mmCIF file of C-alpha atoms (C1' of nucleotides) in Angstrom:
data_model
loop_
_atom_site.group_PDB
_atom_site.id
_atom_site.type_symbol
_atom_site.label_atom_id
_atom_site.label_comp_id
_atom_site.label_asym_id
_atom_site.label_seq_id
_atom_site.Cartn_x
_atom_site.Cartn_y
_atom_site.Cartn_z
ATOM 1 C CA MET L 1299 -5.837 38.683 -0.187
ATOM 2 C CA ASN L 1300 -7.097 38.731 -3.814
ATOM 3 C CA TYR L 1301 -9.920 40.597 -5.006
ATOM 4 C CA TRP L 1302 -12.529 40.275 -7.769
ATOM 5 C CA LEU L 1303 -15.601 41.246 -9.875
ATOM 6 C CA MET L 1304 -17.950 38.722 -10.498
ATOM 7 C CA LYS L 1305 -20.803 39.380 -12.877
ATOM 8 C CA SER L 1306 -24.396 37.720 -12.731
ATOM 9 C CA GLU L 1307 -27.885 38.832 -14.471
ATOM 10 C CA PRO L 1308 -29.874 39.857 -11.827
ATOM 11 C CA SER L 1309 -33.137 38.151 -13.525
ATOM 12 C CA ALA L 1310 -31.089 34.812 -12.687
ATOM 13 C CA PHE L 1311 -29.441 35.861 -9.362
ATOM 14 C CA SER L 1312 -29.388 39.126 -7.853
ATOM 15 C CA ILE L 1313 -27.396 40.869 -4.931
ATOM 16 C CA ASP L 1314 -30.915 40.503 -3.310
ATOM 17 C CA ASP L 1315 -30.933 36.845 -3.643
ATOM 18 C CA LEU L 1316 -27.115 36.553 -2.326
ATOM 19 C CA LYS L 1317 -28.440 38.897 0.516
ATOM 20 C CA GLU L 1318 -31.414 36.736 1.424
ATOM 21 C CA ALA L 1319 -29.505 33.406 0.703
ATOM 22 C CA GLY L 1320 -26.669 34.765 2.821
ATOM 23 C CA THR L 1321 -24.106 32.133 1.387
ATOM 24 C CA GLU L 1322 -24.311 30.859 -1.961
ATOM 25 C CA PRO L 1323 -22.819 28.184 -4.336
ATOM 26 C CA TRP L 1324 -21.456 30.064 -7.417
ATOM 27 C CA ASP L 1325 -22.446 27.311 -9.978
ATOM 28 C CA GLY L 1326 -22.494 27.105 -13.647
ATOM 29 C CA ILE L 1327 -19.098 28.849 -14.700
ATOM 30 C CA ARG L 1328 -18.327 27.011 -17.876
ATOM 31 C CA ASN L 1329 -15.605 29.198 -18.926
ATOM 32 C CA TYR L 1330 -12.009 27.679 -18.687
ATOM 33 C CA GLN L 1331 -10.346 31.108 -17.811
ATOM 34 C CA ALA L 1332 -13.043 31.606 -15.170
ATOM 35 C CA ARG L 1333 -12.305 28.279 -13.896
ATOM 36 C CA ASN L 1334 -8.658 28.974 -13.774
ATOM 37 C CA LEU L 1335 -9.025 31.717 -11.565
ATOM 38 C CA MET L 1336 -11.471 30.227 -9.330
ATOM 39 C CA ARG L 1337 -9.416 27.053 -8.705
ATOM 40 C CA ASP L 1338 -5.952 28.797 -8.794
ATOM 41 C CA ASP L 1339 -6.269 32.256 -7.363
ATOM 42 C CA MET L 1340 -9.567 32.564 -5.343
ATOM 43 C CA LYS L 1341 -9.149 31.856 -1.353
ATOM 44 C CA ALA L 1342 -11.570 32.363 1.414
ATOM 45 C CA GLY L 1343 -11.567 35.839 2.755
ATOM 46 C CA ASP L 1344 -11.219 37.310 -0.949
ATOM 47 C CA LYS L 1345 -13.379 40.406 -1.437
ATOM 48 C CA VAL L 1346 -15.634 40.802 -4.482
ATOM 49 C CA LEU L 1347 -17.344 43.366 -6.421
ATOM 50 C CA PHE L 1348 -20.820 41.734 -7.253
ATOM 51 C CA TYR L 1349 -21.828 43.181 -10.754
ATOM 52 C CA HIS L 1350 -25.158 43.117 -12.393
ATOM 53 C CA SER L 1351 -25.021 42.594 -16.160
ATOM 54 C CA SER L 1352 -27.836 42.422 -18.893
ATOM 55 C CA THR L 1353 -30.102 44.890 -16.935
ATOM 56 C CA ASP L 1354 -31.229 48.424 -17.322
ATOM 57 C CA VAL L 1355 -28.779 49.865 -15.089
ATOM 58 C CA VAL L 1356 -25.744 47.603 -15.252
ATOM 59 C CA GLY L 1357 -22.877 48.091 -12.359
ATOM 60 C CA VAL L 1358 -21.818 47.200 -9.145
ATOM 61 C CA VAL L 1359 -24.393 46.957 -6.803
ATOM 62 C CA GLY L 1360 -22.618 45.595 -3.553
ATOM 63 C CA THR L 1361 -19.657 43.305 -2.212
ATOM 64 C CA ALA L 1362 -19.232 39.813 -1.311
ATOM 65 C CA THR L 1363 -16.805 37.452 0.402
ATOM 66 C CA VAL L 1364 -15.544 34.231 -1.045
ATOM 67 C CA SER L 1365 -16.296 31.708 1.569
ATOM 68 C CA CYS L 1366 -14.447 28.748 0.660
ATOM 69 C CA GLU L 1367 -11.594 27.615 -1.712
ATOM 70 C CA ALA L 1368 -12.929 25.805 -5.080
ATOM 71 C CA TYR L 1369 -14.444 22.602 -5.178
ATOM 72 C CA PRO L 1370 -16.061 20.470 -7.787
ATOM 73 C CA ASP L 1371 -19.330 21.848 -9.249
ATOM 74 C CA HIS L 1372 -21.765 18.979 -8.956
ATOM 75 C CA THR L 1373 -24.231 20.699 -11.540
ATOM 76 C CA SER L 1374 -21.868 19.821 -13.937
ATOM 77 C CA TRP L 1375 -22.591 15.960 -14.040
ATOM 78 C CA ASP L 1376 -26.210 16.347 -13.316
ATOM 79 C CA PRO L 1377 -28.054 15.180 -16.396
ATOM 80 C CA GLU L 1378 -31.106 17.490 -15.260
ATOM 81 C CA SER L 1379 -29.218 20.772 -15.035
ATOM 82 C CA ASN L 1380 -28.904 23.466 -17.390
ATOM 83 C CA TYR L 1381 -24.928 23.395 -16.752
ATOM 84 C CA PHE L 1382 -24.798 19.680 -17.625
ATOM 85 C CA ASP L 1383 -21.478 18.617 -19.131
ATOM 86 C CA PRO L 1384 -21.645 15.483 -20.511
ATOM 87 C CA LYS L 1385 -17.560 15.615 -20.213
ATOM 88 C CA SER L 1386 -17.541 16.064 -16.635
ATOM 89 C CA SER L 1387 -18.176 13.439 -13.752
ATOM 90 C CA PRO L 1388 -16.943 12.759 -10.313
ATOM 91 C CA ASP L 1389 -13.986 10.920 -11.357
ATOM 92 C CA ASN L 1390 -13.037 13.364 -13.982
ATOM 93 C CA VAL L 1391 -14.161 16.691 -12.469
ATOM 94 C CA ARG L 1392 -13.951 19.545 -15.084
ATOM 95 C CA TRP L 1393 -15.689 22.314 -13.422
ATOM 96 C CA VAL L 1394 -15.274 23.956 -10.204
ATOM 97 C CA MET L 1395 -17.112 26.638 -8.048
ATOM 98 C CA VAL L 1396 -16.792 28.791 -4.941
ATOM 99 C CA ASP L 1397 -19.002 29.909 -2.146
ATOM 100 C CA ILE L 1398 -20.115 33.637 -2.008
ATOM 101 C CA THR L 1399 -21.317 35.248 1.066
ATOM 102 C CA PHE L 1400 -23.201 38.591 1.189
ATOM 103 C CA ASN L 1401 -21.202 41.579 2.397
ATOM 104 C CA SER L 1402 -23.358 44.824 1.631
ATOM 105 C CA HIS L 1403 -25.790 46.265 -0.868
ATOM 106 C CA PHE L 1404 -24.843 49.730 -1.967
ATOM 107 C CA PRO L 1405 -27.624 51.862 -1.638
ATOM 108 C CA GLU L 1406 -26.973 53.162 -5.315
ATOM 109 C CA VAL L 1407 -25.519 51.399 -8.066
ATOM 110 C CA VAL L 1408 -21.884 52.366 -8.964
ATOM 111 C CA THR L 1409 -22.766 52.036 -12.665
ATOM 112 C CA LEU L 1410 -20.519 51.271 -15.827
ATOM 113 C CA ASP L 1411 -20.320 55.248 -16.733
ATOM 114 C CA ASP L 1412 -19.583 56.210 -12.981
ATOM 115 C CA MET L 1413 -16.456 53.548 -13.185
ATOM 116 C CA ARG L 1414 -15.247 54.891 -16.910
ATOM 117 C CA ALA L 1415 -15.499 58.125 -15.022
ATOM 118 C CA ILE L 1416 -13.065 57.279 -12.045
ATOM 119 C CA PRO L 1417 -9.746 57.775 -12.922
ATOM 120 C CA ALA L 1418 -8.298 54.959 -10.376
ATOM 121 C CA LEU L 1419 -10.194 52.342 -12.752
ATOM 122 C CA GLU L 1420 -8.890 53.139 -15.808
ATOM 123 C CA ASP L 1421 -7.335 49.813 -16.234
ATOM 124 C CA MET L 1422 -10.278 47.822 -15.134
ATOM 125 C CA ARG L 1423 -11.280 45.004 -17.217
ATOM 126 C CA VAL L 1424 -15.219 45.442 -17.134
ATOM 127 C CA ILE L 1425 -14.885 49.235 -18.580
ATOM 128 C CA LYS L 1426 -13.240 47.721 -21.771
ATOM 129 C CA LYS L 1427 -15.107 46.853 -24.653
ATOM 130 C CA GLY L 1428 -15.476 43.078 -25.504
ATOM 131 C CA GLN L 1429 -14.299 41.809 -22.004
ATOM 132 C CA ARG L 1430 -16.873 39.274 -21.168
ATOM 133 C CA LEU L 1431 -15.283 37.281 -18.813
ATOM 134 C CA SER L 1432 -17.575 36.396 -15.762
ATOM 135 C CA ILE L 1433 -15.110 36.797 -13.052
ATOM 136 C CA GLN L 1434 -12.281 39.396 -13.242
ATOM 137 C CA PRO L 1435 -9.124 39.988 -11.277
ATOM 138 C CA VAL L 1436 -9.318 43.797 -9.608
ATOM 139 C CA THR L 1437 -6.448 45.398 -7.576
ATOM 140 C CA ALA L 1438 -7.005 46.355 -3.956
ATOM 141 C CA LYS L 1439 -6.996 49.971 -5.279
ATOM 142 C CA GLU L 1440 -9.724 49.359 -7.411
ATOM 143 C CA PHE L 1441 -11.632 47.832 -5.073
ATOM 144 C CA LYS L 1442 -11.508 50.359 -2.847
ATOM 145 C CA ALA L 1443 -12.072 52.973 -5.200
ATOM 146 C CA VAL L 1444 -15.532 51.481 -6.146
ATOM 147 C CA GLU L 1445 -16.381 51.141 -2.592
ATOM 148 C CA SER L 1446 -15.604 54.443 -1.656
ATOM 149 C CA PHE L 1447 -17.342 56.032 -4.700
ATOM 150 C CA ALA L 1448 -20.597 53.922 -3.784
ATOM 151 C CA LYS L 1449 -20.399 55.710 -0.311
ATOM 152 C CA LYS L 1450 -19.617 59.185 -1.996
ATOM 153 C CA LYS L 1451 -22.614 58.584 -4.048
ATOM 154 C CA ALA L 1452 -25.164 57.587 -1.401
ATOM 155 C CA THR L 1453 -24.096 60.426 0.731
ATOM 156 C CA GLY L 1454 -24.648 62.998 -2.149
ATOM 157 C "C1'" DG P 265 -33.214 43.310 -31.650
ATOM 158 C "C1'" DC P 266 -28.524 44.415 -33.379
ATOM 159 C "C1'" DC P 267 -23.845 43.607 -33.512
ATOM 160 C "C1'" DA P 268 -18.891 43.303 -31.678
ATOM 161 C "C1'" DA P 269 -15.945 40.510 -29.483
ATOM 162 C "C1'" DC P 270 -14.106 36.479 -28.703
ATOM 163 C "C1'" DG P 271 -14.166 31.389 -26.944
ATOM 164 C "C1'" DT P 272 -15.583 26.657 -28.917
ATOM 165 C "C1'" DT P 273 -15.655 23.445 -32.005
ATOM 166 C "C1'" DG P 274 -14.963 20.473 -35.818
ATOM 167 C "C1'" DG P 275 -13.501 19.501 -40.708
ATOM 168 C "C1'" DC P 276 -9.166 19.083 -43.000
ATOM 169 C "C1'" DG X 458 -2.799 22.779 -35.793
ATOM 170 C "C1'" DC X 459 -5.022 25.803 -38.751
ATOM 171 C "C1'" DC X 460 -8.997 28.364 -39.393
ATOM 172 C "C1'" DA X 461 -13.973 29.035 -40.764
ATOM 173 C "C1'" DA X 462 -18.304 28.396 -38.751
ATOM 174 C "C1'" DC X 463 -20.915 28.966 -34.895
ATOM 175 C "C1'" DG X 464 -22.766 30.061 -30.304
ATOM 176 C "C1'" DT X 465 -22.870 33.395 -26.132
ATOM 177 C "C1'" DT X 466 -21.632 37.431 -23.951
ATOM 178 C "C1'" DG X 467 -23.253 42.051 -22.854
ATOM 179 C "C1'" DG X 468 -23.747 46.891 -23.733
ATOM 180 C "C1'" DC X 469 -26.662 49.547 -26.084
#
DNA sequence: GCCAACGTTGGC
DNA sequence: GCCAACGTTGGC
């Protein structure tokens, strides 16, 4: 099983939105590195740290599960979509997406500053400067460290 | 709103 | 295939 961190701007799609939806297609990824990770390495059952970016308190707000393998992102050939890419078509699929299923909403955000202070997370990409990739692989150890920190923070 | 990082585009 | 210009991301 693999582990991931996936970024979302809560003004566009938040952990609460995911909780309400239950399962949601992760559409609109238009970066080749992120696409390749989804296409080649993501499998149903993989675990996801759900990260809020570009907001007051940035950090991991909960967890989710990858609920199916990558499949074509149809928004890429929809001219009405914000994610339209004229170079993509049903016959020549350029972009893919996976489905994400809600798993947990942390009582308190594990903030970027929190993560910087956790020794087990010192190699995590997200705490490094200029790391903009919206889908990042994380290790099992890192995933568990974030989860257990969230639990510790909630209980005081 | 600033700006560093960095991916993409396009001229050559 | 190089590389400057440009656009986007995202923390601050």
